Amino acid sequence: MRASTFHAAALRQLRYFWPRVIGGRPPQLIDAKAPLVREAAKLAHVRLEGGPGKGAALADAAAEIEWAKVTQVRPDGYPQAAAAAGRSPVTGTRTWPRSTPPTSSCGGTAS
């Protein structure tokens, strides 16, 4: 028997089975969300950095994306759902594309 964390075992299985079942290389996993969120904001023409809390807006945006994923809020309903939940939307998120989550077009897979 081999001892490993759940995530390590899942990753090992993904790497083993993906080429055999799906074909090709498995999706690339990311180590950190910040670069992906930064790229998505850039593509959506949303400025998330600058000011005294440099990086704080980026972390806030990543947290809001996670909250929206967990609560299954679609991008077009995010402003209303955030307000109803008493959350403060991240500055600039009202301008994010409404049809797809900001992380979906940047490549990689959030973990």
Short mmCIF file of C-alpha atoms in Angstrom, two decimals:
data_model
loop_
_atom_site.label_atom_id
_atom_site.label_comp_id
_atom_site.label_asym_id
_atom_site.label_seq_id
_atom_site.Cartn_x
_atom_site.Cartn_y
_atom_site.Cartn_z
CA MET A 1 0.00 0.00 0.00
CA ARG A 2 1.24 3.46 -0.88
CA ALA A 3 0.64 6.35 1.51
CA SER A 4 0.02 9.81 0.07
CA THR A 5 -2.32 12.75 0.43
CA PHE A 6 -5.64 12.66 -1.39
CA HIS A 7 -4.51 15.38 -3.78
CA ALA A 8 -1.19 13.71 -4.54
CA ALA A 9 -2.95 10.42 -5.27
CA ALA A 10 -5.52 12.18 -7.47
CA LEU A 11 -2.79 13.97 -9.42
CA ARG A 12 -0.90 10.72 -9.91
CA GLN A 13 -4.06 9.05 -11.23
CA LEU A 14 -4.78 12.02 -13.51
CA ARG A 15 -1.30 11.79 -15.00
CA TYR A 16 -1.60 8.03 -15.46
CA PHE A 17 -5.14 7.78 -16.85
CA TRP A 18 -5.49 10.97 -18.90
CA PRO A 19 -3.22 9.89 -21.79
CA ARG A 20 -4.77 6.41 -21.83
CA VAL A 21 -8.44 7.46 -21.61
CA ILE A 22 -8.61 10.98 -23.04
CA GLY A 23 -5.39 11.10 -25.05
CA GLY A 24 -2.72 13.75 -25.11
CA ARG A 25 -1.29 15.58 -22.16
CA PRO A 26 -3.36 16.21 -19.03
CA PRO A 27 -4.41 19.79 -18.23
CA GLN A 28 -1.73 21.93 -16.64
CA LEU A 29 -2.34 22.61 -12.97
CA ILE A 30 -1.34 25.92 -11.47
CA ASP A 31 0.63 26.41 -8.27
CA ALA A 32 -0.95 29.74 -7.38
CA LYS A 33 -4.12 31.56 -8.37
CA ALA A 34 -2.71 35.09 -8.29
CA PRO A 35 -1.03 35.04 -11.73
CA LEU A 36 -4.17 33.55 -13.28
CA VAL A 37 -6.45 36.14 -11.67
CA ARG A 38 -4.03 38.92 -12.69
CA GLU A 39 -4.09 37.70 -16.30
CA ALA A 40 -7.90 37.43 -16.31
CA ALA A 41 -8.24 40.96 -14.94
CA LYS A 42 -5.83 42.23 -17.58
CA LEU A 43 -7.81 40.52 -20.35
CA ALA A 44 -11.00 42.08 -18.96
CA HIS A 45 -9.31 45.49 -18.69
CA VAL A 46 -9.77 45.55 -14.91
CA ARG A 47 -7.01 47.08 -12.81
CA LEU A 48 -6.53 45.15 -9.56
CA GLU A 49 -3.15 46.37 -8.39
CA GLY A 50 -1.68 49.61 -7.22
CA GLY A 51 -2.15 51.87 -4.25
CA PRO A 52 -1.04 51.28 -0.67
CA GLY A 53 -2.36 47.71 -0.42
CA LYS A 54 -0.62 46.50 -3.55
CA GLY A 55 -1.74 42.95 -4.13
CA ALA A 56 -4.65 43.25 -1.69
CA ALA A 57 -7.14 43.85 -4.51
CA LEU A 58 -5.74 40.83 -6.33
CA ALA A 59 -6.17 38.66 -3.23
CA ASP A 60 -9.68 40.06 -2.71
CA ALA A 61 -10.59 39.25 -6.32
CA ALA A 62 -9.31 35.68 -5.92
CA ALA A 63 -11.34 35.31 -2.71
CA GLU A 64 -14.49 36.55 -4.42
CA ILE A 65 -13.96 34.15 -7.33
CA GLU A 66 -13.65 31.30 -4.81
CA TRP A 67 -16.79 32.45 -2.98
CA ALA A 68 -18.70 32.62 -6.27
CA LYS A 69 -17.51 29.11 -7.21
CA VAL A 70 -18.45 27.62 -3.85
CA THR A 71 -21.88 29.27 -3.81
CA GLN A 72 -22.38 28.49 -7.52
CA VAL A 73 -22.98 32.12 -8.45
CA ARG A 74 -22.67 32.78 -12.17
CA PRO A 75 -20.69 35.84 -13.29
CA ASP A 76 -23.80 37.65 -14.50
CA GLY A 77 -25.40 37.29 -11.07
CA TYR A 78 -22.33 38.07 -8.99
CA PRO A 79 -23.02 41.75 -8.16
CA GLN A 80 -26.54 40.97 -6.94
CA ALA A 81 -25.52 37.83 -5.03
CA ALA A 82 -22.59 39.61 -3.38
CA ALA A 83 -24.83 42.47 -2.28
CA ALA A 84 -27.48 40.04 -0.98
CA ALA A 85 -24.82 38.19 1.02
CA GLY A 86 -23.47 41.43 2.47
CA ARG A 87 -20.19 41.11 0.60
CA SER A 88 -18.32 44.05 -0.92
CA PRO A 89 -17.56 43.36 -4.58
CA VAL A 90 -13.96 43.97 -5.55
CA THR A 91 -13.46 47.27 -7.34
CA GLY A 92 -13.74 46.75 -11.07
CA THR A 93 -15.47 43.38 -10.97
CA ARG A 94 -18.67 44.88 -12.33
CA THR A 95 -16.83 45.21 -15.65
CA TRP A 96 -15.74 41.56 -15.87
CA PRO A 97 -17.24 39.61 -18.76
CA ARG A 98 -20.67 38.30 -17.84
CA SER A 99 -20.72 35.10 -19.91
CA THR A 100 -17.77 33.20 -18.46
CA PRO A 101 -15.84 33.27 -15.20
CA PRO A 102 -12.71 35.41 -15.47
CA THR A 103 -10.44 32.41 -14.90
CA SER A 104 -11.85 30.24 -17.67
CA SER A 105 -10.02 31.71 -20.65
CA CYS A 106 -6.53 32.03 -19.22
CA GLY A 107 -5.35 28.45 -19.41
CA GLY A 108 -4.48 26.22 -16.54
CA THR A 109 -6.77 24.79 -13.94
CA ALA A 110 -7.25 26.32 -10.53
CA SER A 111 -6.68 23.96 -7.67
#
